[in-house]
Structures are given as C-alpha cells and as structure tokens.
Coordinates of C-alpha atoms in Angstrom, one line a residue:
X1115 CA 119.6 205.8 19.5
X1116 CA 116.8 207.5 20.9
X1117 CA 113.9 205.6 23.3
X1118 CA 111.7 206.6 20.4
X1119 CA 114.3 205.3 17.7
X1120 CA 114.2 202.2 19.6
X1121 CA 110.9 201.6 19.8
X1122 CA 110.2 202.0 16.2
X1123 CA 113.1 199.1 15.2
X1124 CA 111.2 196.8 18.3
X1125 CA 108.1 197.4 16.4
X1126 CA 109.5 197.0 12.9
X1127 CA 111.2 193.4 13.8
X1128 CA 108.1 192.2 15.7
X1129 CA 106.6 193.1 12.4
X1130 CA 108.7 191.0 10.4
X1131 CA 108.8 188.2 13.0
X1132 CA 107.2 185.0 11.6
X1133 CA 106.6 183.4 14.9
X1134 CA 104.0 186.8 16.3
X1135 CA 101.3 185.0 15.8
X1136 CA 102.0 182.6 18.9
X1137 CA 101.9 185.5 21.4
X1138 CA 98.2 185.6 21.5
X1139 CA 98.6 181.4 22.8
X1140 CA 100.2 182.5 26.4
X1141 CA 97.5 183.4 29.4
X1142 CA 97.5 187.5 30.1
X1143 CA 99.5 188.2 33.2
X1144 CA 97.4 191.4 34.9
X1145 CA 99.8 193.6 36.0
X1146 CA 102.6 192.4 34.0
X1147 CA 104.2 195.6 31.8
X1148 CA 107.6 192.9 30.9
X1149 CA 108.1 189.0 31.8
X1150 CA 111.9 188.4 31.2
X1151 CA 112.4 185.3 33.4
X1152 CA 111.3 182.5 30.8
X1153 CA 114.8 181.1 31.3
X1154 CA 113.2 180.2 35.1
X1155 CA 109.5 179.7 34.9
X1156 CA 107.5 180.0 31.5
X1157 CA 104.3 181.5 31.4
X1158 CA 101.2 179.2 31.0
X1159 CA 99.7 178.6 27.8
X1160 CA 96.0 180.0 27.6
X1161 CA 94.7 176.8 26.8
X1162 CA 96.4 174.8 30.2
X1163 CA 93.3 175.4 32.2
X1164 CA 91.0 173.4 30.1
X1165 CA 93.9 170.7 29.0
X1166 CA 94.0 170.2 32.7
X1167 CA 89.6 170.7 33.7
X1168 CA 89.6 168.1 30.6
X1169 CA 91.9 165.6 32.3
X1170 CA 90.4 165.7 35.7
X1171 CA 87.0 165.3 33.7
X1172 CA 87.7 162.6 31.4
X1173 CA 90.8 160.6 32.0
X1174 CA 90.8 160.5 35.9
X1175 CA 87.2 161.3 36.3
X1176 CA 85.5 159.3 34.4
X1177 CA 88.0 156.7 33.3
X1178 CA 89.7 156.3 36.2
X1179 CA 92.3 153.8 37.0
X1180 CA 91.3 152.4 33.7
X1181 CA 93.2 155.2 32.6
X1182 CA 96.7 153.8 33.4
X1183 CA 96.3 150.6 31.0
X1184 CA 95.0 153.0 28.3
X1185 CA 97.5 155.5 28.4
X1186 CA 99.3 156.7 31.8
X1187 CA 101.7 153.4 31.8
X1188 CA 103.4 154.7 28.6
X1189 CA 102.9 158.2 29.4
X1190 CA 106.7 158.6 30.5
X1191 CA 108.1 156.9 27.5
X1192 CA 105.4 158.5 24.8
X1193 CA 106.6 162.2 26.0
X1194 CA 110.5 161.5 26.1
X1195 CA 110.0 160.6 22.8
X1196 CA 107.9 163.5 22.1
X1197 CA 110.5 165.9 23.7
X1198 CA 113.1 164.0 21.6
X1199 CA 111.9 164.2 18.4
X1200 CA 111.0 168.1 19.1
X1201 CA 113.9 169.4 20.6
X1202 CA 116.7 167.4 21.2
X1203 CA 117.6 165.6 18.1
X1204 CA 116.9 162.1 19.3
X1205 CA 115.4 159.0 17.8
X1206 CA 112.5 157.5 19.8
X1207 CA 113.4 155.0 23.1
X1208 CA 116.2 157.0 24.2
X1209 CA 114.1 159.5 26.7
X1210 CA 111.8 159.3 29.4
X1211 CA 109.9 162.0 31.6
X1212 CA 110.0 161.3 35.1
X1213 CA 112.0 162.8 38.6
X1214 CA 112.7 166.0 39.5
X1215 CA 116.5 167.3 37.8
X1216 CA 118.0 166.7 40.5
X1217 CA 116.8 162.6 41.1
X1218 CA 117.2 162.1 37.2
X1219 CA 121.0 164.0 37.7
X1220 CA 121.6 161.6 40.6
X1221 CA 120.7 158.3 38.6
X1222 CA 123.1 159.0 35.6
X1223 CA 125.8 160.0 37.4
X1224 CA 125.5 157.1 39.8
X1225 CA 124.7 154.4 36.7
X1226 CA 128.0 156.1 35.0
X1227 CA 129.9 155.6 38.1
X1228 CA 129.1 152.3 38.0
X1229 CA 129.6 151.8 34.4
X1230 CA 133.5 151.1 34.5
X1231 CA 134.4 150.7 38.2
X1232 CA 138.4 151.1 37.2
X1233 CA 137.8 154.7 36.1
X1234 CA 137.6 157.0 39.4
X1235 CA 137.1 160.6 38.4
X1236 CA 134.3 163.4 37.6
X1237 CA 135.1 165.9 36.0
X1238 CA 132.3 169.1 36.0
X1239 CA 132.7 172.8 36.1
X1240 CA 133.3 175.0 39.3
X1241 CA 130.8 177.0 38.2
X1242 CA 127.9 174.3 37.6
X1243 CA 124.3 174.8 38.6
X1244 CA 124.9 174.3 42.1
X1245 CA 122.5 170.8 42.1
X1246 CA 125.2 169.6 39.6
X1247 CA 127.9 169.8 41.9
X1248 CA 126.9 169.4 44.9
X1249 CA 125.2 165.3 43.4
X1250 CA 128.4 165.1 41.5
X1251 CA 130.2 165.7 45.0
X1252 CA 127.7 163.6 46.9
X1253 CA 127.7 160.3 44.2
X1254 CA 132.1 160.8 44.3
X1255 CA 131.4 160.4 48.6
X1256 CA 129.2 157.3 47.6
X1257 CA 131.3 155.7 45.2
X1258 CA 135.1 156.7 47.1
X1259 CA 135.7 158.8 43.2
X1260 CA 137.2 162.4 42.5
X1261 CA 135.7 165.9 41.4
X1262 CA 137.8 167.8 39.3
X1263 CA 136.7 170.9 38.4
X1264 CA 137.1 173.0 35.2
X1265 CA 137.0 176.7 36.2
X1266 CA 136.7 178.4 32.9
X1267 CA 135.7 182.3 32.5
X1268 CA 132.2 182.0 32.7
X1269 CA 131.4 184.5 29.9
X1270 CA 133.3 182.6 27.4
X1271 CA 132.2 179.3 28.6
X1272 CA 134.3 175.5 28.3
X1273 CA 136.6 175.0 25.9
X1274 CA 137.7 171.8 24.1
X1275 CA 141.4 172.9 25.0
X1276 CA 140.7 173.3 29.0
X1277 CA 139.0 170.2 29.3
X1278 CA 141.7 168.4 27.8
X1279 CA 143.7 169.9 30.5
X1280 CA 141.6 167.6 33.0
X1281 CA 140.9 164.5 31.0
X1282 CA 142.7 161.8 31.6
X1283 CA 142.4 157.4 32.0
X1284 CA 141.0 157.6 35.3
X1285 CA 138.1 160.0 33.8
X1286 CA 134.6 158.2 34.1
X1287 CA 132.2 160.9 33.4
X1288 CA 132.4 164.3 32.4
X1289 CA 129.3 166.6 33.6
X1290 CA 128.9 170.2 31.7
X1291 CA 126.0 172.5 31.3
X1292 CA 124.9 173.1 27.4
X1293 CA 123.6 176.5 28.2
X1294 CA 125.5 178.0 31.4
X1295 CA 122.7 179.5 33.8
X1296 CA 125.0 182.1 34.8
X1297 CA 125.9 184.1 31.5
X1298 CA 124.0 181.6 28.9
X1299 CA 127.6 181.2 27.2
X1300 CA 126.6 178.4 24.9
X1301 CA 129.3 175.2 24.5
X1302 CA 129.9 173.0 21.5
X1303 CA 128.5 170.2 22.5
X1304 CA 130.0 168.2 19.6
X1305 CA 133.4 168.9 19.9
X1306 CA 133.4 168.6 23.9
X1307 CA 131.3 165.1 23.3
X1308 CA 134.4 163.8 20.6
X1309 CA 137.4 165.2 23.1
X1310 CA 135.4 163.2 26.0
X1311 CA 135.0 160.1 23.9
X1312 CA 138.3 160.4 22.9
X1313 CA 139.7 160.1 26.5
X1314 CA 137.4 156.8 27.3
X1315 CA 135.1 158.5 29.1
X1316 CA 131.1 159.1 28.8
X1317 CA 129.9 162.7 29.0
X1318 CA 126.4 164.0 30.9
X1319 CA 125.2 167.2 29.4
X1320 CA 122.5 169.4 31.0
X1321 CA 119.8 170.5 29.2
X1322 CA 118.2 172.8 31.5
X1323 CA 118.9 176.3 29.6
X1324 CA 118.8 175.0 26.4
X1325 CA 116.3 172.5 25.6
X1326 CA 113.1 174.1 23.3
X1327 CA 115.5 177.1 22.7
X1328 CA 118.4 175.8 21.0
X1329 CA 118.6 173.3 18.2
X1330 CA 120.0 169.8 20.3
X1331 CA 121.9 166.9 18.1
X1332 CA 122.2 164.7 20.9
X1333 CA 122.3 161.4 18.4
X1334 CA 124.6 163.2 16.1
X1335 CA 126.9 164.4 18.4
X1336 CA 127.4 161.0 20.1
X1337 CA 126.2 161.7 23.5
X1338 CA 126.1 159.4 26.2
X1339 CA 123.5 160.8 29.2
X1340 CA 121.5 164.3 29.6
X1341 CA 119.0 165.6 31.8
X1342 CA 116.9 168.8 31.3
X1343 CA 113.7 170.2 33.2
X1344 CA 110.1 171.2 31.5
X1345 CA 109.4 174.2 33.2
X1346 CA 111.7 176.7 31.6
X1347 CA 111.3 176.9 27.9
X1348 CA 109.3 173.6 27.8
X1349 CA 106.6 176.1 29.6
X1350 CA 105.3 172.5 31.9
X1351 CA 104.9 174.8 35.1
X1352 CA 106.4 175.1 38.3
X1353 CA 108.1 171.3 39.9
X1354 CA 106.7 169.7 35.9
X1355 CA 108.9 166.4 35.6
X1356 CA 112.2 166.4 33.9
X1357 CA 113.8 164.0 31.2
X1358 CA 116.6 161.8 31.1
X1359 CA 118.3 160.3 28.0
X1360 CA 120.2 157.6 27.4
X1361 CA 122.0 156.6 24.2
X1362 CA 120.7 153.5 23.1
X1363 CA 124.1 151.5 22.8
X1364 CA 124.6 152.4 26.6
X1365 CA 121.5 151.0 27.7
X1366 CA 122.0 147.3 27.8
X1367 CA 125.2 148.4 30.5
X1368 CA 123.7 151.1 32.1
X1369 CA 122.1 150.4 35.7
X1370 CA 120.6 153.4 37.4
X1371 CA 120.5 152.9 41.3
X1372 CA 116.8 153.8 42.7
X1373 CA 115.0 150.3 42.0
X1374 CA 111.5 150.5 42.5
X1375 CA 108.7 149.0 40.7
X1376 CA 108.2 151.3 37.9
X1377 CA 112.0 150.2 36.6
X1378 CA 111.1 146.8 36.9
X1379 CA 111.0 144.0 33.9
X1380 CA 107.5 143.5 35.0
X1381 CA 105.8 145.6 37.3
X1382 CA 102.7 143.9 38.2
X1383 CA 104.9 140.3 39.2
X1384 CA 105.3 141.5 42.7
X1385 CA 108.2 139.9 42.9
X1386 CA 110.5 138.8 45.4
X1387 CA 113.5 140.4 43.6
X1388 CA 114.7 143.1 41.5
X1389 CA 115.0 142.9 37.7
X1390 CA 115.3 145.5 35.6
X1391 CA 113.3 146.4 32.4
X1392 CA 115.1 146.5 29.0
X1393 CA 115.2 150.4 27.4
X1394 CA 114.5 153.4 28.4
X1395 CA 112.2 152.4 31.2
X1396 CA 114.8 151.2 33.1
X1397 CA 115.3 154.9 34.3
X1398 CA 111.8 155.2 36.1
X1399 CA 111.7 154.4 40.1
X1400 CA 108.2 155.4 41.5
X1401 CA 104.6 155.9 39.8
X1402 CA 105.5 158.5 37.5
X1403 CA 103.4 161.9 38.0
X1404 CA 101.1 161.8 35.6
X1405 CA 99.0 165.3 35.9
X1406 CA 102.3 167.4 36.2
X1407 CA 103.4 166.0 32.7
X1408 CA 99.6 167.6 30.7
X1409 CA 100.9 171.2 30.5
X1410 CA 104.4 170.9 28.5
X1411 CA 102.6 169.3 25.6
X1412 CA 100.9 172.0 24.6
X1413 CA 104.4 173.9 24.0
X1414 CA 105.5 170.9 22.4
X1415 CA 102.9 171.2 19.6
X1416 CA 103.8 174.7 19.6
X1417 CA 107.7 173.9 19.2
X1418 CA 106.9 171.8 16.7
X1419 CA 104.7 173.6 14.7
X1420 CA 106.9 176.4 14.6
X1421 CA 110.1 174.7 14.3
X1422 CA 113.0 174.5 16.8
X1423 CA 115.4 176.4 13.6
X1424 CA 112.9 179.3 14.1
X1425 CA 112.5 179.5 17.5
X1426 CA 116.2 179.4 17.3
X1427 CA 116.1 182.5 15.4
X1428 CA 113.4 184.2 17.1
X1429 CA 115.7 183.7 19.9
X1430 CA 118.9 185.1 18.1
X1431 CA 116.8 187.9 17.2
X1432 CA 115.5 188.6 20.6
X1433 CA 118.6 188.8 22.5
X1434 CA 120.4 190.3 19.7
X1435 CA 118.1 193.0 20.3
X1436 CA 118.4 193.3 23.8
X1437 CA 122.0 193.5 23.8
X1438 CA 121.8 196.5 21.2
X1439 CA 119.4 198.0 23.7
X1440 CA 122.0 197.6 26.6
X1441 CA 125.0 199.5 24.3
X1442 CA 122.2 202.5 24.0
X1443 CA 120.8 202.4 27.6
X1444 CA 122.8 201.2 30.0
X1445 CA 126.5 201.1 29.1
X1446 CA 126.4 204.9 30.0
X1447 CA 125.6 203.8 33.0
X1448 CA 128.1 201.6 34.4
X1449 CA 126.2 198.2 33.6
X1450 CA 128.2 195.6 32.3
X1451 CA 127.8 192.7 29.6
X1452 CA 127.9 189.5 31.4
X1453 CA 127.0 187.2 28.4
X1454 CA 129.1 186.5 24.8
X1455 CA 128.3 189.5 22.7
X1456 CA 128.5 186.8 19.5
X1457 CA 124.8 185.0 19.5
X1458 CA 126.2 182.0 17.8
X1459 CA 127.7 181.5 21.9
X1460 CA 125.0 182.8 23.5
X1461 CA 121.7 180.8 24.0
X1462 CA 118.4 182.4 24.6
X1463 CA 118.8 184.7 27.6
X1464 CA 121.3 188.2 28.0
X1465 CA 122.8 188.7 31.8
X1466 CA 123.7 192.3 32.4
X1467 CA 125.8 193.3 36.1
X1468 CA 125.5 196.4 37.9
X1469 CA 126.3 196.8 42.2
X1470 CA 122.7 198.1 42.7
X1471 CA 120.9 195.4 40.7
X1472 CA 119.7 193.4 44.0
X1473 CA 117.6 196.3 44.7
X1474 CA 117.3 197.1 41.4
X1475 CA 115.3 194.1 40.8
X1476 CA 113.0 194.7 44.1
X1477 CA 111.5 197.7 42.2
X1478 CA 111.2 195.8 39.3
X1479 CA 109.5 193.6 40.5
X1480 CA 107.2 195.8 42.3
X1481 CA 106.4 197.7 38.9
X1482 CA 105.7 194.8 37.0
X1483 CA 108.8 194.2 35.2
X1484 CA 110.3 190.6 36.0
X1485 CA 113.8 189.5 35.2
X1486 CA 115.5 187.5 38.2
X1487 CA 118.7 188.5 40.1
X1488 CA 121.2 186.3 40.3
X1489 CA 124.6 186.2 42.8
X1490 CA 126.5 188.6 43.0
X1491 CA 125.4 191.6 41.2
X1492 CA 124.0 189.9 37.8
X1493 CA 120.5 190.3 36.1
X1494 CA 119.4 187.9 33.5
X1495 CA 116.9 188.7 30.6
X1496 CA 115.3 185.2 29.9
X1497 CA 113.8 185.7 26.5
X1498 CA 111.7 182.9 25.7
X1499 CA 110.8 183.3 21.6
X1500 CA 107.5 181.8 21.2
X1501 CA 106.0 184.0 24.1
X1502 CA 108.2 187.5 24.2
X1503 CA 107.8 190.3 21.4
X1504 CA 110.9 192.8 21.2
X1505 CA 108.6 195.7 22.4
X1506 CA 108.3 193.9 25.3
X1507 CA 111.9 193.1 25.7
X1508 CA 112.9 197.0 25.4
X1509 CA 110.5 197.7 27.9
X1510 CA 112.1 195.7 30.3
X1511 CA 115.3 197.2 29.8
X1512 CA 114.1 200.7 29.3
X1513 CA 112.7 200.0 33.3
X1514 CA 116.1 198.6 34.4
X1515 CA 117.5 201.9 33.3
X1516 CA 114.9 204.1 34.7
X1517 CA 115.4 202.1 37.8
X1518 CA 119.0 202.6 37.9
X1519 CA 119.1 206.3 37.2
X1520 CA 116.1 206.7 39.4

C-alpha cells in the first residue's frame, strides 16, 4: 500500500472507533507529532491538574490530618478494590495499592516462601523483567531456596508444556509475567495457573504490561498472588503506587515480611509487639502515599466507562494496524517482527528489531516521535487504546522508516 492508501484506512478505522471520543481527555503534548511509549509512562489526563490543585485545596488544605479518618486510612483498600473490579477480574478485599513493584514483588515472593517451608524452589523465566529476577534471586539467598529458570522463545512466550518441564514437589512458587515487556507475547494465564496448582505449588503473575489493557480473570482463573504498577496503562504518573493481590483463601496463611504499623491489627495501639491485621491490609508496611494514588483514578473511570472488552479491542485494533503498517514499511527494509503476529498472543504493544534502532530512536526522539528502545536492537510501539488514534500510530512508524532509510 501506498503512505496515502495508508493513511486513508488509519483515518477510516479511527472513524469507526467507538472509543475516539476519549482522545480529547489526555493533556496536549507541544511538540509531540507520535507518543508510542504508553506501555512505559502514560500520558496525563487533562483533568490531573485540577484533581491534584483540588486535593491540595480541600482534603490536605483545608481538612488536614482530619483527612486520614475521613478517607486516607482506607484509601489503599478502596482503590485495590477499585483497580479490581475495573481491570483485573477480582471481587473486593483481595487488592491493595501501596509499594513501589518492586517492594510489593518482594513481599509475595517472601510470604510464598514462607508459606510451605518443605517446598524449596522458584521457578521464573530467564527472561523476566529484570526486578523479577534479580528479588526472586535475592528472597532464594534469604530463604537458602532455588531459581529455576524457564527459557522460552520470547516471541512465542511460556507454554503449559515447558513449564511442566520444571515443575516439580519441591516447587513453591512459580513467578511469570502476563504480558512479556520484551515482545508483549501474551500467556494463558488460566491454563499456566491450573498446571501450577496441579504441581502444589502457588503462582505470582505480573501485571505490569497488562493490567487496563487486557481483560484479567484473576478470581476465575484461580490465582494465588500478582502485582502490577499504575503508571503504564493505569496512566497514575511517573513512581504512582503499585497493587498487590492476594486470593482471599490464601490470606488467613499468608505473612508478608516488612511489619510496620500500617500492617498492623491496630495501628494506633502502639504496641509493644507485632500483630498482624486480618485481609488485605495485612500487605501495607509504611504510611501509604496518599497524593501519588489521585491521578490513576481518573483512568479508572475512564476504563470503566468504556469497558475493559473495548479497550481490549481498541487495542487489538491498534496493534493490528501497526503490524500491517510494518509488512508495507519496513519489512523492505530489513526490520524484523519481534512480537506474535496473532493478536489473540499479543497484548497491547508491537516490538519491531533493526541493528540501527539505538540511534534510530535518538532521532526520534529529537523529532517528536517517542517509542523506547529496548536491549539489544528492539523498538517497542506501546499503544495505549484510550489515548492513541491509528493516524497517530502510522505516523510513528511512517518516522521509524524515514529515519531508517534516511
């Protein structure tokens, strides 16, 4: 197809695209000609600023530390359960915003460590998000446990039949990524959960490239633990909490090991010893940060509204489209496919390899077209649905192919 061709089926699908209308809800980037790295850092919502002037206003200026017995206490619990019932399939008291990814990571795999002391292995893929592996290799250190790791082709992602390969008696936890960051090979998390379950063991999914892009059925799916962050397609802004969630059948077992007062049965007692709160609450450590959780609730209403099956297939749509734009443009020049080709293994972002794409993306950049790089030679198209129109995704790919044969 021609660039013109092109242009006219981006323009005909963003047309036809039910969920349009939301563009206008994301603050203008001057300067900006193509944002493809939602999969990283989603773009603000136009109405953050005055969400957040509001708060300092009203619920810290003028209520003050009133505030926490009217609302901020149950804050953490209120917008788990909030992120639960939006996008991850979960009934209420199972999630709870607080840590950094990479705290939350260490608590579950530490608590499922701990959860049945005669089981001595982790199992997690060699080619995990490198925080994944390296807590996975820290907490197996800690507890005197073992990593085995699955080393699948990326593109493809893990399959039921590798893992089996690994799973034995002396498996405690399994640890996999739902979305892999490097291709965005999607994996069937109900299958995987079953084979897991089916070997004794509890599994940890990561939810960082897939939560408010992909339709999650953690509760009906069985899972045990996950994690995901709120600054990718959760649009909560750079260092914006993350969630952890625990099935509710685990809870009563499951200890997590930072105890500080937050996690405690009651925190006001002062006490001279450490007991843990019943639920979900259980997971919190320290005062939970309160003004980095105002700007992912916004994108929750818009999830909502819209529907996570649409966004779904916004999504579809989107990278559907961007791959059809890589067979016209860049496949005559040497690029290669890094992700699954089928959507229904692909979540919501397209990685594309080329030798030159480290520079590559240094003019990009410099023009106003953003993708992000990632080691070796890979470029990844994060296309988040509710804020990216498929005009803007061919222009981003239409200036990855300018740059190249430039």
């Amino acid at each position: 197809m021609t660039d013109d061709a092109l242009l006219a089926l981006a323009r005909a699908l963003d047309a036809q695209d039910p969920l349009a209308r939301h563009l206008s809800a994301f603050a203008e980037a001057p300067g900006v000609d193509a944002y493809l790295d939602g999969n990283s850092l989603g773009r603000p919502l136009a109405a953050t600023p005055e969400r957040i002037a509001a708060f300092v206003r009203e619920d810290w200026g003028t209520r003050l530390i009133r505030s926490w017995d009217e609302q901020w206490i149950e804050l953490p619990m209120r917008l788990g359960d909030r992120i639960a019932e939006v996008a991850l399939g979960a009934s209420a008291g199972q999630t709870v915003v607080a840590d950094s990814t990479s705290v939350l990571l260490y608590k579950l795999i530490r608590g499922a460590m701990a959860h049945d002391p005669g089981r001595t292995e982790i199992v997690i893929e060699a080619g995990n998000f490198p925080t994944d592996r390296f807590i996975a290799d820290g907490v197996a250190a800690e507890v005197g446990a073992v990593v085995r790791r699955l080393d699948p082709d990326p593109v493809r992602g893990v399959t039921v039949e590798e893992l089996g390969d690994v799973l034995s008696d002396r498996t405690a936890l399994v640890v996999l990524s739902q979305v892999d960051y490097r291709s965005g090979a999607l994996a069937d998390m109900r299958a995987i959960t079953a084979a897991v379950h089916d070997a004794g063991a509890l599994v940890l999914w990561d939810l960082c490239h897939s939560v408010g892009v992909v339709p999650i059925e953690l509760d009906a799916s069985g899972v045990d633990l996950a994690v995901g962050c709120t600054y990718k397609y959760l649009n909560g802004g750079p260092g914006s909490p993350a969630f952890a969630y625990v099935r509710s059948g685990l809870q009563p077992s499951f200890r997590q090991p930072i105890h500080g007062w937050w996690s405690a049965a009651d925190i006001f007692a002062m006490g001279p010893e450490y007991a843990p709160a019943s639920g979900i609450r259980q997971l919190l450590s320290g005062t939970p940060p309160v003004l980095s959780m105002l700007a992912m609730q916004g994108m929750l209403d818009l999830i909502a509204e819209s529907g996570i099956e649409a966004v779904r297939a916004k999504s579809v749509s989107l990278t559907d489209f961007a791959v059809r734009a890589y067979d016209e443009l860049l496949v005559p020049l040497g690029v290669r496919l890094l992700s699954p080709r089928d959507a229904a293994r692909r979540g919501g972002h397209v990685t594309i390899g080329h030798p030159d794409f480290r520079d590559v993306t240094q003019r990009l950049w410099a023009d106003g077209v953003i993708p992000d790089f990632r080691f070796p030679d890979g470029i990844r198209l994060g296309l988040s649905p509710l804020s990216t129109s498929h005009e803007e995704t061919l222009r981003g790919v239409l200036a990855v192919r300018d740059a190249l044969a430039g």
